[in-house]
Coordinates of C-alpha atoms in Angstrom, one line a residue:
M1 CA -26.1 -5.1 10.9
I2 CA -25.0 -6.8 14.9
P3 CA -28.4 -8.9 15.6
R4 CA -29.4 -7.9 19.5
N5 CA -31.8 -9.7 21.4
G6 CA -31.9 -13.3 20.4
W7 CA -32.3 -12.0 16.9
K8 CA -30.2 -13.8 14.1
A9 CA -28.2 -12.6 10.7
F10 CA -26.0 -12.9 7.7
E11 CA -25.6 -10.7 4.9
V12 CA -26.8 -11.4 1.4
I13 CA -24.7 -8.8 -1.0
S14 CA -22.2 -5.9 -0.6
V15 CA -21.3 -2.5 -2.1
G16 CA -19.2 -3.4 -5.5
N17 CA -20.3 -7.1 -5.4
D18 CA -21.0 -8.9 -8.5
P19 CA -22.1 -12.1 -8.5
I20 CA -20.0 -14.6 -10.4
S21 CA -21.1 -16.2 -13.8
D22 CA -24.8 -14.2 -13.7
G23 CA -23.8 -13.0 -17.7
F24 CA -24.0 -9.7 -16.5
S25 CA -21.0 -6.6 -16.0
Y26 CA -22.8 -5.4 -12.9
A27 CA -21.1 -4.7 -9.6
M28 CA -23.1 -2.8 -6.9
P29 CA -23.2 0.5 -6.4
G30 CA -23.0 1.7 -2.9
T31 CA -25.0 4.1 -0.6
F32 CA -27.7 1.4 -0.4
D33 CA -31.6 2.5 0.7
G34 CA -35.3 1.6 0.1
L35 CA -36.5 -1.6 -0.6
G36 CA -39.2 -4.5 -2.5
A37 CA -39.4 -7.8 -2.9
W38 CA -41.3 -10.5 -5.6
I39 CA -41.6 -13.8 -7.3
S40 CA -40.5 -12.5 -10.3
S41 CA -40.4 -16.7 -11.2
P42 CA -41.2 -19.9 -9.5
G43 CA -37.6 -20.1 -7.1
T44 CA -36.8 -16.9 -7.7
L45 CA -36.8 -13.9 -5.3
S46 CA -35.8 -10.3 -6.7
V47 CA -35.4 -7.4 -4.4
P48 CA -35.3 -4.0 -6.1
I49 CA -32.4 -2.0 -4.2
N50 CA -32.5 1.6 -4.2
H51 CA -29.5 3.8 -4.3
E52 CA -29.0 7.4 -2.5
T53 CA -26.2 8.5 -4.7
G54 CA -26.0 11.9 -5.8
D55 CA -26.5 9.9 -9.6
G56 CA -28.9 7.4 -8.5
S57 CA -29.6 4.1 -9.6
I58 CA -32.2 1.0 -8.3
S59 CA -30.6 -2.6 -8.7
E60 CA -32.4 -5.8 -8.9
V61 CA -30.6 -8.4 -6.6
N62 CA -31.8 -12.4 -7.3
L63 CA -32.0 -15.1 -5.0
N64 CA -32.6 -18.8 -5.9
V65 CA -35.5 -19.4 -2.8
A66 CA -34.8 -22.8 -2.2
A67 CA -30.8 -21.4 -1.6
L68 CA -32.4 -18.6 0.4
K69 CA -34.4 -21.2 2.5
T70 CA -31.5 -22.8 3.3
A71 CA -29.0 -20.5 4.4
I72 CA -31.8 -19.3 7.1
A73 CA -32.3 -22.7 8.2
N74 CA -28.9 -23.3 8.8
T75 CA -28.5 -20.1 10.3
I76 CA -31.4 -20.8 12.9
G77 CA -30.0 -23.7 13.5
G78 CA -27.0 -22.1 14.8
G79 CA -24.7 -22.4 11.9
S80 CA -23.2 -20.1 8.7
P81 CA -25.3 -20.0 5.7
G82 CA -23.4 -22.4 4.2
V83 CA -25.1 -22.0 0.6
S84 CA -24.7 -19.7 -2.0
F85 CA -28.2 -18.0 -3.2
V86 CA -27.5 -14.8 -4.7
S87 CA -27.6 -15.4 -8.4
S88 CA -27.5 -12.6 -10.6
A89 CA -27.6 -8.6 -10.0
R90 CA -28.3 -6.2 -12.5
Q91 CA -30.2 -2.8 -13.2
A92 CA -33.4 -3.3 -12.4
Y93 CA -34.3 -1.4 -15.1
G94 CA -33.4 -2.0 -18.8
R95 CA -35.0 1.9 -20.4
W96 CA -36.5 4.8 -18.8
S97 CA -39.9 6.8 -20.6
N98 CA -39.3 10.9 -19.7
D99 CA -42.9 11.3 -21.3
G100 CA -45.0 8.7 -19.9
G101 CA -44.2 5.7 -22.6
V102 CA -44.1 7.4 -26.0
S103 CA -40.8 7.2 -26.0
W104 CA -38.0 4.7 -24.5
I105 CA -34.0 5.5 -23.3
P106 CA -32.7 2.2 -23.1
T107 CA -30.2 2.5 -20.0
V108 CA -28.1 0.0 -18.1
D109 CA -25.9 1.6 -15.6
A110 CA -25.6 4.8 -14.2
T111 CA -23.7 6.9 -16.8
T112 CA -26.3 6.4 -18.8
T113 CA -29.1 8.2 -16.4
T114 CA -29.3 11.3 -14.7
F115 CA -31.3 10.3 -11.7
G116 CA -31.1 11.4 -7.7
R117 CA -30.6 10.3 -4.6
F118 CA -33.1 7.7 -4.4
C119 CA -34.0 7.4 -1.0
S120 CA -37.0 4.0 0.7
G121 CA -39.2 2.6 -2.4
Q122 CA -42.5 -0.3 -2.0
S123 CA -43.3 -2.8 -4.1
Y124 CA -47.4 -3.8 -4.8
E125 CA -48.9 -6.8 -5.9
P126 CA -51.2 -7.1 -8.7
E127 CA -54.7 -6.6 -6.6
E128 CA -52.5 -5.9 -3.3
F129 CA -56.3 -5.3 -1.6
G130 CA -58.5 -8.1 -3.2
Q131 CA -60.3 -8.5 -6.3
G132 CA -59.9 -5.3 -8.9
R133 CA -58.4 -3.3 -5.9
G134 CA -55.2 -0.9 -5.9
F135 CA -52.9 -1.1 -8.6
A136 CA -53.0 -3.9 -11.8
D137 CA -49.3 -4.8 -12.2
N138 CA -46.1 -5.7 -9.8
V139 CA -45.6 -2.4 -9.5
Y140 CA -42.1 -0.5 -7.4
I141 CA -42.6 3.5 -6.8
T142 CA -40.2 5.3 -5.4
G143 CA -38.8 9.0 -5.7
E144 CA -35.9 10.9 -5.6
E145 CA -35.4 13.2 -2.6
G146 CA -34.0 16.1 -4.1
G147 CA -32.6 17.4 -7.7
T148 CA -35.4 17.0 -9.9
N149 CA -38.1 15.9 -7.3
R150 CA -39.9 13.3 -9.5
L151 CA -41.6 10.1 -8.9
F152 CA -41.2 7.6 -10.4
A153 CA -43.2 3.8 -11.0
L154 CA -41.0 0.9 -11.8
D155 CA -42.8 -2.1 -13.9
L156 CA -41.1 -4.9 -12.4
A157 CA -42.4 -7.3 -14.8
N158 CA -40.9 -5.6 -17.9
R159 CA -38.1 -3.7 -16.1
D160 CA -39.8 -0.8 -17.6
F161 CA -39.2 3.0 -15.6
Y162 CA -41.1 5.6 -16.0
R163 CA -41.5 9.0 -14.7
I164 CA -45.0 10.0 -13.1
S165 CA -44.3 14.1 -11.3
G166 CA -45.4 16.3 -13.8
L167 CA -47.0 13.5 -16.5
A168 CA -50.4 12.6 -14.6
G169 CA -53.8 14.3 -16.0
T170 CA -55.7 16.4 -14.5
A171 CA -58.2 14.6 -13.2
P172 CA -61.9 16.9 -11.0
G173 CA -61.4 17.1 -7.7
G174 CA -57.9 18.5 -6.4
V175 CA -54.9 19.8 -7.3
G176 CA -53.5 18.2 -10.9
G177 CA -51.3 15.3 -11.4
I178 CA -48.5 14.0 -9.7
P179 CA -46.7 16.3 -7.9
F180 CA -43.1 17.2 -7.9
D181 CA -41.0 17.3 -4.3
S182 CA -38.1 16.0 -2.4
W183 CA -39.6 12.4 -2.3
E184 CA -39.1 9.6 0.3
N185 CA -41.8 7.3 -0.3
A186 CA -45.4 6.4 -0.9
A187 CA -47.9 4.2 0.5
A188 CA -50.7 2.8 -1.1
L189 CA -53.7 3.0 0.5
D190 CA -57.0 0.8 0.3
T191 CA -59.7 2.3 -1.5
G192 CA -63.0 0.1 -1.1
E193 CA -63.5 0.2 -4.6
T194 CA -61.9 -0.9 -8.4
N195 CA -61.8 2.4 -9.9
H196 CA -59.3 4.3 -8.3
V197 CA -56.1 4.5 -6.1
A198 CA -55.0 6.4 -3.4
L199 CA -51.1 7.4 -2.1
L200 CA -50.0 8.3 0.5
L201 CA -47.3 10.4 -0.5
S202 CA -43.9 11.8 1.9
P203 CA -41.3 14.4 1.4
D204 CA -38.9 14.7 3.6
G205 CA -37.3 18.4 2.4
G206 CA -38.9 20.3 -0.8
T207 CA -42.6 21.6 0.5
S208 CA -42.4 19.5 3.4
R209 CA -46.2 18.9 3.3
M210 CA -47.9 15.1 3.2
Q211 CA -50.4 15.1 0.5
L212 CA -52.8 12.2 -0.9
Y213 CA -52.8 11.4 -4.6
I214 CA -56.5 10.0 -6.1
G215 CA -56.2 8.0 -9.5
E216 CA -58.3 6.8 -12.3
K217 CA -57.7 3.7 -13.4
G218 CA -58.4 3.2 -16.9
K219 CA -57.4 6.4 -18.0
D220 CA -55.1 8.4 -20.0
R221 CA -53.3 11.7 -19.0
F222 CA -56.2 13.2 -21.4
G223 CA -59.1 11.0 -19.1
A224 CA -59.4 9.3 -22.3
A225 CA -60.5 4.5 -22.0
S226 CA -56.4 3.7 -21.9
G227 CA -55.0 0.1 -21.5
D228 CA -51.6 0.6 -21.2
F229 CA -49.5 0.7 -17.7
L230 CA -49.8 4.0 -16.6
A231 CA -53.5 3.7 -16.9
R232 CA -54.3 0.9 -15.2
N233 CA -53.0 1.7 -13.1
G234 CA -54.1 5.2 -11.6
L235 CA -51.3 6.7 -12.7
A236 CA -51.8 8.7 -15.6
Y237 CA -54.9 10.7 -14.6
G238 CA -55.8 12.2 -11.1
S239 CA -55.4 14.9 -8.7
Y240 CA -53.8 15.4 -4.9
Y241 CA -54.7 16.6 -1.8
Y242 CA -53.1 18.1 1.5
L243 CA -53.4 16.5 5.1
N244 CA -54.8 19.4 6.8
D245 CA -53.4 18.4 10.8
A246 CA -50.6 18.0 12.2
L247 CA -48.1 15.3 14.2
P248 CA -49.3 15.6 17.7
S249 CA -46.5 15.7 20.0
S250 CA -48.9 12.2 22.3
G251 CA -51.9 10.9 22.4
I252 CA -54.2 11.0 19.0
S253 CA -55.8 13.8 16.9
L254 CA -59.0 12.8 15.7
D255 CA -60.0 15.8 13.1
G256 CA -57.5 15.3 9.7
T257 CA -59.2 16.3 7.0
L258 CA -58.1 17.4 4.1
D259 CA -58.6 19.4 0.6
A260 CA -57.1 21.3 -2.5
T261 CA -55.2 24.2 -0.5
P262 CA -52.3 23.9 1.3
A263 CA -53.1 26.3 4.3
G264 CA -53.0 24.8 7.2
A265 CA -51.5 21.4 6.0
L266 CA -49.5 18.6 7.4
V267 CA -45.8 20.1 7.6
S268 CA -42.7 18.7 8.9
S269 CA -38.9 19.2 8.5
K270 CA -37.9 15.4 8.9
L271 CA -41.2 13.3 7.0
E272 CA -39.4 10.2 5.8
D273 CA -40.6 6.6 5.5
V274 CA -44.5 5.1 5.6
D275 CA -45.8 2.2 4.7
T276 CA -49.2 0.6 4.9
S277 CA -51.1 -1.9 7.5
P278 CA -51.6 -5.3 5.6
V279 CA -54.1 -6.2 8.3
D280 CA -55.9 -3.1 7.5
P281 CA -54.8 -1.6 4.8
T282 CA -56.6 2.0 5.4
K283 CA -54.1 2.6 8.2
V284 CA -50.5 3.9 7.9
V285 CA -46.7 4.2 9.6
L286 CA -44.9 7.2 8.9
G287 CA -41.3 7.5 10.9
D288 CA -40.4 11.1 11.3
E289 CA -37.0 11.7 11.7
D290 CA -37.5 15.0 14.2
S291 CA -40.3 14.0 16.0
G292 CA -40.9 10.1 16.4
V293 CA -43.1 7.4 15.1
F294 CA -46.8 8.0 14.1
T295 CA -49.5 5.7 12.5
F296 CA -52.3 7.1 10.2
D297 CA -56.1 6.3 10.0
F298 CA -57.8 7.3 7.2
N299 CA -61.6 6.6 5.6
L300 CA -61.7 7.9 2.7
D301 CA -65.4 8.0 0.3
F302 CA -66.0 7.0 -2.6
S303 CA -69.5 6.2 -2.1
G304 CA -70.3 8.1 -5.2
G305 CA -68.8 6.6 -7.7
S306 CA -65.5 9.2 -6.7
F307 CA -63.6 11.2 -4.2
N308 CA -65.6 13.4 -1.4
A309 CA -62.6 14.8 0.4
A310 CA -65.3 16.9 2.1
A311 CA -66.4 14.0 3.5
S312 CA -63.2 12.0 3.7
G313 CA -60.5 12.3 6.9
F314 CA -58.1 10.6 9.1
T315 CA -56.6 10.6 12.6
I316 CA -53.5 10.2 13.7
T317 CA -51.4 7.9 16.7
K318 CA -48.3 8.9 18.0
I319 CA -46.7 5.7 19.1
H320 CA -42.9 6.3 19.7
N321 CA -41.2 9.9 21.1
H322 CA -38.3 10.7 19.4
A323 CA -34.8 10.0 21.0
N324 CA -32.2 12.2 19.2
D325 CA -29.5 11.0 18.1
L326 CA -29.1 8.7 21.3
D327 CA -27.5 5.0 20.7
G328 CA -30.1 2.8 22.8
A329 CA -33.3 4.3 22.5
I330 CA -35.7 4.9 19.7
G331 CA -35.3 8.1 17.7
D332 CA -34.0 9.6 14.3
A333 CA -37.2 7.3 12.2
D334 CA -36.4 6.9 9.1
N335 CA -37.3 3.4 7.0
V336 CA -40.7 1.6 8.5
E337 CA -42.5 -1.7 7.5
W338 CA -45.5 -2.9 8.9
T339 CA -45.9 -7.0 9.2
D340 CA -49.4 -8.8 8.2
A341 CA -50.7 -10.1 11.4
T342 CA -48.5 -13.0 13.2
T343 CA -48.4 -15.5 15.6
L344 CA -44.5 -15.5 17.3
G345 CA -43.5 -17.7 20.2
G346 CA -47.0 -18.8 21.0
T347 CA -47.8 -15.2 21.3
S348 CA -50.5 -13.1 19.0
Y349 CA -49.5 -10.2 17.1
P350 CA -53.3 -9.4 15.2
E351 CA -52.6 -6.6 13.7
G352 CA -48.9 -7.4 12.9
L353 CA -45.3 -5.5 13.5
I354 CA -43.8 -2.8 13.3
F355 CA -39.8 -2.2 12.3
V356 CA -38.2 1.1 12.0
N357 CA -34.5 1.7 10.9
E358 CA -32.4 4.8 12.0
D359 CA -30.4 7.6 10.5
S360 CA -28.4 8.7 13.9
G361 CA -26.8 11.4 14.2
T362 CA -24.6 9.7 16.1
V363 CA -24.1 7.6 12.5
N364 CA -24.7 4.7 14.3
G365 CA -28.0 2.8 12.6
E366 CA -30.6 1.3 14.8
T367 CA -33.2 -1.5 13.6
W368 CA -36.4 -1.2 16.6
M369 CA -39.3 -3.7 16.7
S370 CA -42.9 -3.1 18.1
R371 CA -46.6 -3.9 17.9
P372 CA -48.5 -1.4 16.4
D373 CA -49.7 0.6 19.9
G374 CA -45.7 1.1 20.4
S375 CA -45.9 -1.5 22.8
G376 CA -42.8 -4.3 23.4
L377 CA -40.5 -2.0 22.0
T378 CA -37.3 -4.0 21.4
L379 CA -33.5 -3.4 20.0
I380 CA -33.6 -6.4 17.2
A381 CA -29.9 -4.8 15.1
D382 CA -27.4 -1.9 14.8
N383 CA -25.0 -1.4 14.0
I384 CA -23.1 -0.5 16.5
G385 CA -19.0 0.1 16.3
I386 CA -18.4 -1.1 13.0
A387 CA -16.7 1.8 11.8
T388 CA -17.8 1.8 7.6
A389 CA -21.3 1.7 8.5
T390 CA -23.9 4.8 9.2
E391 CA -27.4 4.7 9.4
S392 CA -29.7 1.7 9.1
T393 CA -32.6 2.5 5.8
G394 CA -34.1 -0.1 3.8
V395 CA -36.5 -2.6 6.1
L396 CA -39.0 -5.5 4.6
D397 CA -40.7 -8.3 5.8
V398 CA -40.2 -11.3 3.6
S399 CA -41.6 -14.1 5.4
A400 CA -44.1 -14.7 3.6
L401 CA -42.1 -14.4 0.3
V402 CA -39.7 -17.2 1.5
G403 CA -42.0 -19.6 4.0
Y404 CA -42.3 -17.9 7.2
M405 CA -45.0 -16.3 9.7
P406 CA -44.9 -12.9 8.9
G407 CA -42.1 -11.0 11.5
S408 CA -39.8 -13.9 10.9
I409 CA -37.3 -13.5 8.6
I410 CA -36.6 -9.0 7.5
L411 CA -34.1 -7.8 5.1
T412 CA -32.6 -4.0 6.4
A413 CA -29.5 -2.6 4.6
N414 CA -27.0 -0.2 5.7
Q415 CA -24.9 2.8 4.9
G416 CA -21.1 3.3 4.8
S417 CA -18.3 2.5 2.8
I418 CA -19.8 -1.5 2.7
A419 CA -23.1 -0.5 2.5
S420 CA -25.0 -4.2 2.5
L421 CA -28.2 -5.7 2.6
T422 CA -28.6 -8.2 5.7
V423 CA -31.0 -10.9 6.4
L424 CA -32.7 -10.7 10.1
I425 CA -33.9 -14.0 11.5
N426 CA -36.4 -13.6 14.3
P427 CA -35.3 -15.6 17.6
Q428 CA -39.0 -16.7 17.7
A429 CA -39.4 -17.4 13.3
A430 CA -42.3 -20.0 12.4
V431 CA -42.3 -21.7 9.1
S432 CA -46.0 -21.5 7.7
I433 CA -48.4 -23.8 7.3
P434 CA -50.1 -24.1 4.0
E435 CA -53.4 -25.4 3.0
P436 CA -53.1 -29.3 2.1
A437 CA -52.7 -29.5 -1.5
G438 CA -56.9 -30.1 -3.7
W439 CA -58.0 -27.4 -0.4
L440 CA -60.6 -25.0 -0.3
L441 CA -61.3 -22.8 2.6
I442 CA -64.6 -21.0 2.5
C443 CA -66.0 -18.8 5.0
L444 CA -69.3 -19.3 5.6
A445 CA -69.8 -15.4 6.8
A446 CA -73.3 -15.7 8.3
A447 CA -72.3 -18.6 10.1
G448 CA -69.1 -16.8 11.1
Q449 CA -67.5 -20.1 10.3
F450 CA -64.2 -21.3 8.4
R451 CA -64.6 -25.2 6.3
R452 CA -62.5 -27.4 4.0
F453 CA -63.6 -28.8 0.8
R454 CA -62.3 -30.5 -1.2
A455 CA -61.9 -29.4 -5.3

């Protein structure tokens, strides 16, 4: 990728690369797409990378955090990275289960599997939305865009890969289980309580209907109490609902509803990536390749202890129009990322920033940044003029994981014959300031004050 408007960049890894002396004989497959990131051990940032190939797979690229931070600082200073920071690369899972963990199939590369076209993906930390809320484990969710149309969950810590489409048991209230479809991605929403998970499901093709999965935590596919990986993460027992509305051509639609019938469901031929706002995790950004970029704001009702679809709803706001196959203008939206609140260059972004990658018919990928209301639109990178590169794909803010303010350090991928992963550095990149060791930050809600106390 070529950085624009003051941004800087350096490459992480490319197709065919096999890090020397890492203990694995694994050359990176091509057609990079969705990304995740998590701190897998002290000092190690692990990055799962999807490969949207006919014989699909997911790689795990491990980066030495200290060396990566040195490379970032060197680049900000006007030089080259100057250090090696990729410690290893291998397949992201050591085994996979087609029956919910009853039996396992060992695997080290794509020659022993028949997965197809993994597109966008997303990693989640335990209790992402607060104590007991969200997933219980480090989970990576991704799906096949075509072929057998399966959704998967990767237990990142144990490197176990589970098929979840067609396996989750039927909870009351909606359409049973987790469906098959041409999955682009899923975005986890905050339910506001601890007994359920909610996933907004975006299919690129297939039914072309957006769906919301509600899973009950702590139950196996038969509804019995269980503590295994799928059960404790709400992926073994649940139901899904259709989003009843249409993407607005402009402005905002205020009357979205949820029900168990496809009549009136939100339909679009090119629903693409979805990502949750860390500031308000009832909000999601959607990239639609034919229509533009949209934000959703959900009101999910669990007040009676179970999900009440009739009392729930959502709004949709269009934040960017679609300029079809036009370089230098936002359009053909594909992968998206919504960052946490941040302050960069003295400017506050209390709702965070949104990044958008393109899948343009011009075969030139572009990466854009804006506020969540669509203002401040800026081109930050593209691959125009690089004959061997095509669309820009996975995009992910890893700033906090490497000690920077959100929106400072972005990972992005591109496809083509030299598919690669790139670090993009904001010209306003700022190191985050940690709390002093041994101090606690306590919020006195009644007084609306924050005070620090020595631990």
